[in-house]
CSV table of C-alpha atoms and ligand atoms in Angstrom, one decimal:
chain,number,residue,atom,x,y,z
Z,1,MET,CA,1.2,-32.9,-5.6
Z,2,SER,CA,2.7,-33.6,-2.2
Z,3,ALA,CA,5.2,-31.1,-0.8
Z,4,ALA,CA,7.8,-33.9,-0.7
Z,5,LEU,CA,7.6,-34.7,-4.4
Z,6,PRO,CA,9.0,-34.6,-7.1
Z,7,ALA,CA,11.9,-36.6,-5.7
Z,8,PRO,CA,15.5,-35.5,-6.3
Z,9,ARG,CA,17.2,-37.1,-9.4
Z,10,ILE,CA,20.5,-38.8,-9.3
Z,11,ALA,CA,23.0,-39.2,-12.2
Z,12,LEU,CA,23.4,-42.5,-14.0
Z,13,ASN,CA,26.6,-43.6,-15.8
Z,14,ASP,CA,25.0,-42.9,-19.2
Z,15,GLY,CA,24.2,-39.3,-18.6
Z,16,HIS,CA,20.5,-39.8,-17.8
Z,17,ARG,CA,19.0,-39.0,-14.3
Z,18,ILE,CA,16.7,-41.1,-12.2
Z,19,PRO,CA,14.2,-40.0,-9.5
Z,20,GLN,CA,15.6,-41.4,-6.3
Z,21,LEU,CA,12.2,-42.3,-5.0
Z,22,GLY,CA,9.6,-44.1,-7.1
Z,23,PHE,CA,6.7,-46.5,-6.8
Z,24,GLY,CA,6.8,-50.3,-7.2
Z,25,VAL,CA,3.9,-52.5,-8.4
Z,26,PHE,CA,5.0,-56.1,-7.6
Z,27,GLN,CA,2.1,-58.4,-6.6
Z,28,VAL,CA,-0.5,-56.0,-7.9
Z,29,SER,CA,-3.3,-56.9,-10.4
Z,30,PRO,CA,-3.7,-54.9,-13.6
Z,31,ASP,CA,-6.8,-53.2,-12.4
Z,32,GLU,CA,-5.4,-52.4,-9.0
Z,33,ALA,CA,-2.2,-51.2,-10.7
Z,34,GLU,CA,-4.3,-48.8,-12.8
Z,35,ARG,CA,-5.9,-47.4,-9.6
Z,36,ILE,CA,-2.8,-47.2,-7.4
Z,37,VAL,CA,-0.4,-45.9,-10.1
Z,38,GLY,CA,-3.0,-43.2,-10.9
Z,39,GLU,CA,-3.1,-42.3,-7.3
Z,40,ALA,CA,0.7,-42.3,-7.0
Z,41,LEU,CA,0.9,-40.0,-10.1
Z,42,ASP,CA,-1.6,-37.7,-8.5
Z,43,ALA,CA,0.4,-37.7,-5.3
Z,44,GLY,CA,3.5,-36.6,-7.3
Z,45,TYR,CA,5.4,-39.8,-7.9
Z,46,ARG,CA,7.0,-39.8,-11.4
Z,47,HIS,CA,9.0,-43.0,-11.3
Z,48,ILE,CA,7.2,-46.3,-11.7
Z,49,ASP,CA,8.8,-49.7,-11.4
Z,50,THR,CA,7.0,-52.6,-13.1
Z,51,ALA,CA,8.0,-55.8,-14.9
Z,52,MET,CA,6.6,-58.1,-17.7
Z,53,ILE,CA,6.1,-60.9,-15.2
Z,54,TYR,CA,4.1,-58.7,-12.8
Z,55,GLY,CA,1.3,-59.0,-15.4
Z,56,ASN,CA,0.3,-55.4,-14.8
Z,57,GLU,CA,2.0,-53.4,-17.6
Z,58,GLU,CA,-1.4,-52.7,-19.2
Z,59,GLY,CA,-2.7,-51.3,-15.9
Z,60,VAL,CA,0.3,-49.1,-15.5
Z,61,GLY,CA,-0.1,-47.9,-19.1
Z,62,ARG,CA,-3.8,-47.1,-18.6
Z,63,ALA,CA,-2.9,-45.0,-15.5
Z,64,ILE,CA,-0.2,-43.1,-17.4
Z,65,ALA,CA,-2.6,-42.5,-20.3
Z,66,SER,CA,-5.3,-41.2,-18.0
Z,67,ARG,CA,-3.1,-38.5,-16.5
Z,68,ASP,CA,-1.9,-35.5,-18.5
Z,69,ILE,CA,1.8,-35.6,-17.5
Z,70,PRO,CA,4.5,-34.7,-20.0
Z,71,ARG,CA,6.4,-37.9,-21.0
Z,72,ASP,CA,9.8,-36.4,-20.1
Z,73,GLU,CA,8.6,-35.9,-16.5
Z,74,LEU,CA,8.0,-39.6,-16.1
Z,75,PHE,CA,10.5,-42.3,-15.4
Z,76,ILE,CA,9.2,-45.8,-16.3
Z,77,THR,CA,11.0,-49.0,-15.7
Z,78,THR,CA,10.1,-52.5,-16.9
Z,79,LYS,CA,12.0,-55.8,-17.0
Z,80,LEU,CA,12.9,-58.7,-19.2
Z,81,PHE,CA,11.4,-62.0,-17.9
Z,82,ARG,CA,14.0,-64.7,-17.3
Z,83,GLY,CA,12.0,-67.0,-19.7
Z,84,ASP,CA,12.7,-64.4,-22.5
Z,85,HIS,CA,16.5,-64.5,-22.2
Z,86,GLY,CA,18.5,-64.6,-25.5
Z,87,HIS,CA,19.2,-62.1,-28.2
Z,88,ASN,CA,16.1,-62.6,-30.4
Z,89,ASN,CA,13.7,-63.2,-27.5
Z,90,ALA,CA,14.9,-59.9,-25.8
Z,91,LEU,CA,14.4,-58.0,-29.1
Z,92,ARG,CA,10.8,-59.2,-29.2
Z,93,ALA,CA,10.1,-58.7,-25.4
Z,94,LEU,CA,10.7,-55.0,-25.1
Z,95,PRO,CA,8.4,-54.0,-28.0
Z,96,ALA,CA,5.7,-56.2,-26.5
Z,97,SER,CA,6.2,-54.5,-23.1
Z,98,LEU,CA,6.0,-51.1,-24.8
Z,99,GLU,CA,2.8,-52.0,-26.5
Z,100,ARG,CA,1.3,-53.1,-23.2
Z,101,LEU,CA,2.5,-49.9,-21.5
Z,102,GLY,CA,1.3,-47.7,-24.4
Z,103,LEU,CA,4.7,-46.1,-24.6
Z,104,ASP,CA,7.3,-45.4,-27.4
Z,105,TYR,CA,10.2,-46.0,-25.0
Z,106,VAL,CA,11.0,-46.9,-21.4
Z,107,ASP,CA,13.4,-44.9,-19.3
Z,108,LEU,CA,15.0,-48.0,-17.9
Z,109,TYR,CA,14.9,-51.6,-19.2
Z,110,LEU,CA,16.3,-54.3,-16.8
Z,111,ILE,CA,17.3,-57.9,-17.0
Z,112,HIS,CA,15.1,-59.3,-14.2
Z,113,TRP,CA,17.3,-62.2,-13.2
Z,114,PRO,CA,20.7,-63.4,-14.6
Z,115,ALA,CA,19.3,-67.0,-14.7
Z,116,PRO,CA,22.8,-68.3,-15.0
Z,117,ALA,CA,21.8,-71.9,-15.8
Z,118,ARG,CA,20.3,-70.6,-19.1
Z,119,ASN,CA,23.7,-69.0,-19.9
Z,120,ALA,CA,22.0,-66.4,-22.0
Z,121,TYR,CA,22.3,-63.1,-20.1
Z,122,VAL,CA,25.2,-61.8,-22.1
Z,123,ASP,CA,23.2,-62.4,-25.4
Z,124,SER,CA,20.3,-60.6,-23.8
Z,125,TRP,CA,22.5,-57.8,-22.8
Z,126,ARG,CA,23.8,-57.3,-26.4
Z,127,ALA,CA,20.1,-57.0,-27.5
Z,128,PHE,CA,19.7,-54.4,-24.7
Z,129,GLU,CA,22.6,-52.4,-26.1
Z,130,GLN,CA,21.0,-52.5,-29.5
Z,131,MET,CA,17.6,-51.5,-28.3
Z,132,ARG,CA,19.1,-48.7,-26.2
Z,133,ASN,CA,20.9,-47.5,-29.4
Z,134,GLU,CA,17.6,-47.6,-31.3
Z,135,GLY,CA,15.9,-45.5,-28.6
Z,136,LEU,CA,13.5,-48.1,-27.2
Z,137,ALA,CA,15.1,-47.7,-23.8
Z,138,ARG,CA,16.9,-44.6,-22.6
Z,139,SER,CA,18.9,-46.6,-20.0
Z,140,ILE,CA,19.6,-50.3,-19.6
Z,141,GLY,CA,20.5,-52.2,-16.4
Z,142,VAL,CA,20.2,-55.4,-14.5
Z,143,CYS,CA,18.6,-56.9,-11.4
Z,144,ASN,CA,19.9,-59.5,-9.0
Z,145,PHE,CA,23.3,-59.7,-10.6
Z,146,LEU,CA,26.2,-60.9,-8.4
Z,147,PRO,CA,29.8,-59.8,-9.0
Z,148,GLU,CA,30.4,-62.9,-11.2
Z,149,HIS,CA,27.6,-61.8,-13.5
Z,150,LEU,CA,28.7,-58.2,-13.7
Z,151,ALA,CA,32.3,-59.4,-14.4
Z,152,ARG,CA,31.1,-61.2,-17.5
Z,153,LEU,CA,29.5,-58.1,-18.8
Z,154,GLN,CA,32.7,-56.2,-18.0
Z,155,SER,CA,34.7,-58.6,-20.2
Z,156,ASP,CA,32.2,-59.5,-22.9
Z,157,ALA,CA,30.0,-56.4,-23.5
Z,158,GLU,CA,30.5,-52.8,-24.4
Z,159,THR,CA,28.3,-51.2,-21.8
Z,160,LEU,CA,28.1,-51.5,-18.0
Z,161,PRO,CA,24.6,-51.5,-16.5
Z,162,ALA,CA,23.4,-48.1,-15.4
Z,163,VAL,CA,21.8,-49.8,-12.3
Z,164,ASN,CA,21.7,-53.2,-10.5
Z,165,GLN,CA,18.3,-53.6,-8.7
Z,166,ILE,CA,18.9,-55.9,-5.8
Z,167,GLU,CA,17.2,-57.1,-2.6
Z,168,LEU,CA,18.3,-54.6,0.0
Z,169,HIS,CA,16.8,-53.6,3.4
Z,170,PRO,CA,18.1,-53.2,6.9
Z,171,LEU,CA,18.4,-57.0,7.5
Z,172,PHE,CA,20.1,-57.5,4.2
Z,173,ALA,CA,22.3,-54.5,3.5
Z,174,GLN,CA,24.4,-56.0,0.6
Z,175,ARG,CA,27.6,-54.2,1.6
Z,176,ASP,CA,29.9,-56.5,-0.4
Z,177,LEU,CA,27.9,-56.3,-3.7
Z,178,ARG,CA,27.6,-52.5,-3.4
Z,179,ALA,CA,31.4,-52.2,-2.7
Z,180,TYR,CA,31.9,-54.1,-6.0
Z,181,GLN,CA,29.4,-52.3,-8.2
Z,182,GLU,CA,29.4,-48.7,-7.0
Z,183,PRO,CA,33.0,-47.9,-7.9
Z,184,LEU,CA,32.1,-49.1,-11.5
Z,185,GLY,CA,29.5,-46.3,-11.6
Z,186,ILE,CA,26.5,-48.8,-11.3
Z,187,VAL,CA,23.7,-47.2,-9.2
Z,188,THR,CA,22.1,-49.5,-6.6
Z,189,GLU,CA,18.3,-49.8,-6.5
Z,190,SER,CA,16.8,-51.5,-3.4
Z,191,TRP,CA,14.0,-53.9,-4.0
Z,192,ALA,CA,11.9,-54.9,-1.0
Z,193,PRO,CA,13.2,-51.7,0.7
Z,194,LEU,CA,10.7,-52.2,3.5
Z,195,GLY,CA,11.3,-55.9,3.8
Z,196,GLN,CA,8.2,-56.7,1.6
Z,197,GLY,CA,6.0,-56.9,4.7
Z,198,LYS,CA,7.9,-60.0,5.8
Z,199,TYR,CA,8.9,-58.5,9.1
Z,200,VAL,CA,7.3,-55.9,11.4
Z,201,LEU,CA,9.1,-52.6,10.8
Z,202,ASP,CA,8.1,-51.2,14.2
Z,203,GLU,CA,9.7,-54.2,16.0
Z,204,LEU,CA,13.2,-53.7,14.6
Z,205,PRO,CA,15.4,-53.1,17.6
Z,206,GLY,CA,15.9,-49.4,18.3
Z,207,ILE,CA,13.7,-48.2,15.4
Z,208,ALA,CA,10.8,-46.9,17.5
Z,209,GLU,CA,13.2,-44.6,19.4
Z,210,ILE,CA,14.8,-43.2,16.2
Z,211,ALA,CA,11.3,-42.7,14.7
Z,212,ARG,CA,10.0,-40.9,17.8
Z,213,ARG,CA,13.1,-38.6,17.8
Z,214,HIS,CA,12.4,-37.5,14.2
Z,215,GLY,CA,8.6,-37.5,14.4
Z,216,LYS,CA,8.5,-40.1,11.7
Z,217,SER,CA,7.2,-43.7,11.2
Z,218,ALA,CA,9.4,-46.7,11.1
Z,219,ALA,CA,8.9,-47.0,7.4
Z,220,GLN,CA,10.0,-43.4,6.9
Z,221,VAL,CA,13.1,-44.0,8.9
Z,222,ILE,CA,14.0,-47.0,6.8
Z,223,LEU,CA,13.4,-45.1,3.6
Z,224,GLY,CA,15.6,-42.3,4.9
Z,225,TRP,CA,18.3,-44.9,5.6
Z,226,HIS,CA,18.2,-46.0,2.0
Z,227,LEU,CA,18.1,-42.4,0.5
Z,228,GLN,CA,21.0,-41.2,2.7
Z,229,GLN,CA,23.2,-43.9,1.3
Z,230,GLY,CA,22.4,-42.8,-2.3
Z,231,LEU,CA,20.2,-45.8,-3.0
Z,232,VAL,CA,17.1,-45.6,-5.3
Z,233,VAL,CA,13.9,-46.9,-3.8
Z,234,PHE,CA,10.3,-47.6,-5.0
Z,235,PRO,CA,8.3,-48.9,-2.1
Z,236,LYS,CA,5.0,-50.6,-3.0
Z,237,THR,CA,1.7,-49.9,-1.2
Z,238,VAL,CA,-1.9,-50.3,-2.2
Z,239,ARG,CA,-2.9,-47.7,0.4
Z,240,ARG,CA,-3.1,-44.0,-0.5
Z,241,GLU,CA,-2.1,-42.8,3.0
Z,242,ARG,CA,1.0,-44.9,2.8
Z,243,MET,CA,2.0,-43.5,-0.6
Z,244,ILE,CA,2.0,-40.1,1.0
Z,245,GLU,CA,3.8,-41.3,4.1
Z,246,ASN,CA,6.5,-43.0,2.0
Z,247,ALA,CA,7.1,-39.8,0.0
Z,248,ASP,CA,7.4,-37.6,3.0
Z,249,VAL,CA,11.0,-38.6,3.7
Z,250,PHE,CA,13.1,-35.7,2.6
Z,251,ASP,CA,12.8,-33.4,5.7
Z,252,PHE,CA,14.9,-35.3,8.3
Z,253,VAL,CA,18.5,-36.5,8.5
Z,254,LEU,CA,19.6,-39.6,10.4
Z,255,ASP,CA,22.8,-38.8,12.3
Z,256,ASP,CA,25.9,-41.0,12.2
Z,257,ALA,CA,25.0,-42.9,15.4
Z,258,GLU,CA,21.5,-43.7,14.0
Z,259,MET,CA,22.9,-44.8,10.7
Z,260,ALA,CA,25.4,-47.1,12.6
Z,261,GLN,CA,22.6,-48.4,14.8
Z,262,LEU,CA,20.5,-49.3,11.7
Z,263,ALA,CA,23.6,-50.8,10.0
Z,264,ARG,CA,23.9,-53.3,13.0
Z,265,LEU,CA,20.5,-54.8,12.0
Z,266,ASP,CA,22.2,-56.4,9.0
Z,267,SER,CA,22.0,-60.2,9.6
Z,268,GLY,CA,22.6,-61.2,6.0
Z,269,THR,CA,19.0,-62.5,5.9
Z,270,ARG,CA,17.6,-62.7,2.3
Z,271,ILE,CA,13.8,-62.8,2.0
Z,272,GLY,CA,13.8,-63.5,-1.8
Z,273,ALA,CA,15.4,-66.0,-4.1
Z,274,HIS,CA,19.2,-66.4,-4.4
Z,275,PRO,CA,20.2,-65.1,-7.9
Z,276,ARG,CA,22.2,-68.3,-8.6
Z,277,GLU,CA,19.1,-70.4,-8.0
Z,278,ARG,CA,16.4,-68.5,-9.9
Z,279,ASN,CA,16.6,-70.0,-13.4
H,301,LIG,P1,8.4,-53.4,-0.2
H,301,LIG,O1,9.6,-53.5,0.7
H,301,LIG,O2,8.2,-52.1,-1.0
H,301,LIG,O3,7.2,-53.7,0.8
H,301,LIG,C1,5.9,-53.7,0.4
H,301,LIG,C2,5.1,-54.1,1.6
H,301,LIG,O4,5.2,-53.1,2.6
H,301,LIG,C3,3.6,-54.2,1.3
H,301,LIG,O5,3.2,-55.3,2.2
H,301,LIG,C4,3.0,-52.9,1.9
H,301,LIG,O6,1.7,-53.2,2.3
H,301,LIG,C5,4.0,-52.6,3.0
H,301,LIG,N1,4.1,-51.1,3.2
H,301,LIG,C6,4.3,-50.2,2.3
H,301,LIG,N2,4.4,-49.0,2.8
H,301,LIG,C7,4.3,-49.2,4.2
H,301,LIG,C8,4.4,-48.3,5.3
H,301,LIG,N3,4.5,-47.0,5.1
H,301,LIG,N4,4.3,-48.8,6.5
H,301,LIG,C9,4.1,-50.2,6.7
H,301,LIG,N5,4.1,-51.1,5.7
H,301,LIG,C10,4.2,-50.5,4.4
H,301,LIG,O7,8.4,-54.7,-1.2
H,301,LIG,P2,8.3,-54.9,-2.7
H,301,LIG,O8,8.7,-56.3,-2.9
H,301,LIG,O9,7.0,-54.5,-3.3
H,301,LIG,O10,9.5,-54.0,-3.3
H,301,LIG,C11,9.3,-52.7,-3.9
H,301,LIG,C12,9.4,-52.9,-5.4
H,301,LIG,O11,10.6,-53.4,-5.8
H,301,LIG,C13,8.4,-53.8,-6.0
H,301,LIG,O12,7.1,-53.4,-6.0
H,301,LIG,C14,9.0,-54.0,-7.4
H,301,LIG,O13,8.7,-52.9,-8.2
H,301,LIG,C15,10.5,-54.1,-7.1
H,301,LIG,N6,10.9,-55.5,-6.9
H,301,LIG,C16,11.9,-56.0,-7.8
H,301,LIG,C17,12.3,-57.3,-7.7
H,301,LIG,C18,13.4,-57.8,-8.6
H,301,LIG,O14,13.7,-59.0,-8.6
H,301,LIG,N7,13.9,-56.9,-9.4
H,301,LIG,C19,11.8,-58.3,-6.7
H,301,LIG,C20,10.8,-57.7,-5.8
H,301,LIG,C21,10.4,-56.4,-5.9
H,301,LIG,P3,0.4,-52.5,1.6
H,301,LIG,O15,0.5,-52.6,0.2
H,301,LIG,O16,-0.7,-53.2,2.3
H,301,LIG,O17,0.5,-51.0,2.1
């Protein structure tokens, strides 16, 4: 296990705790997922973020089964595909994901997109509450919800999400959404924390100097920026050396001037879909 792991856990609004640093497997084939999740578990990662639509739940499950790690040390997240919205569909989708993962429960089950044109996410959420009560998911949450979608859960459901997993990186810092959800006790998870490889981290203005000052890489500085703000991250990489690099982020602190400098990179530039448009 790397010296930097296991990661610290932070409290959710339902009493459970989530490792603040995990490992994501978007755009990874099942076989590759089995290899890299196995390597990530060997490196000390305990929090894995997958989704039905990534098509690699079986590979993640095989990696978990191949390592002798107590279940309560692991934190496994998967997500409801937007094509499976609706009460009955959701009640079928989680057991199917569990079967592929080879697990009795997930630690966190998320609505992947609100898909507002389908007008079914409140029904899905009621199924989530039921499955949480039945023990199939320890915690339940959402992804890509805007304030208008969270407000509907506030008015029409019993439970607020434990997390909202949203696109968040230095060029898209999501200040307004965080200011809305964090006072409600909803933890923010950053997807594409490293910009999904869509821009060159070393070329972000000022980053090379901050990285040099701390003896860290640009990626480590950016992950530190997330962690210092209380965000949950699970960077994806297929490379073993980067898994270790991405976990070695708990031994430096960015000062206020450095945090402010990184905050100035926010240009409101989304790299993924807009939640109102993904239906
Ligand atoms: P990330 O921001 O994690 O970026 C991944 C890219 O960064 C890959 O190209 C990877 O390349 C590269 N990379 C990783 N580590 C380093 C490093 N140390 N230095 C330089 N480059 C690096 O993007 P993701 O979209 O994968 O986001 C993370 C996770 O968030 C996903 O895997 C998924 O679990 C989740 N997610 C959720 C979404 C949602 O709608 N809820 C949407 C998108 C993602 P390489 O692999 O070659 O190392």
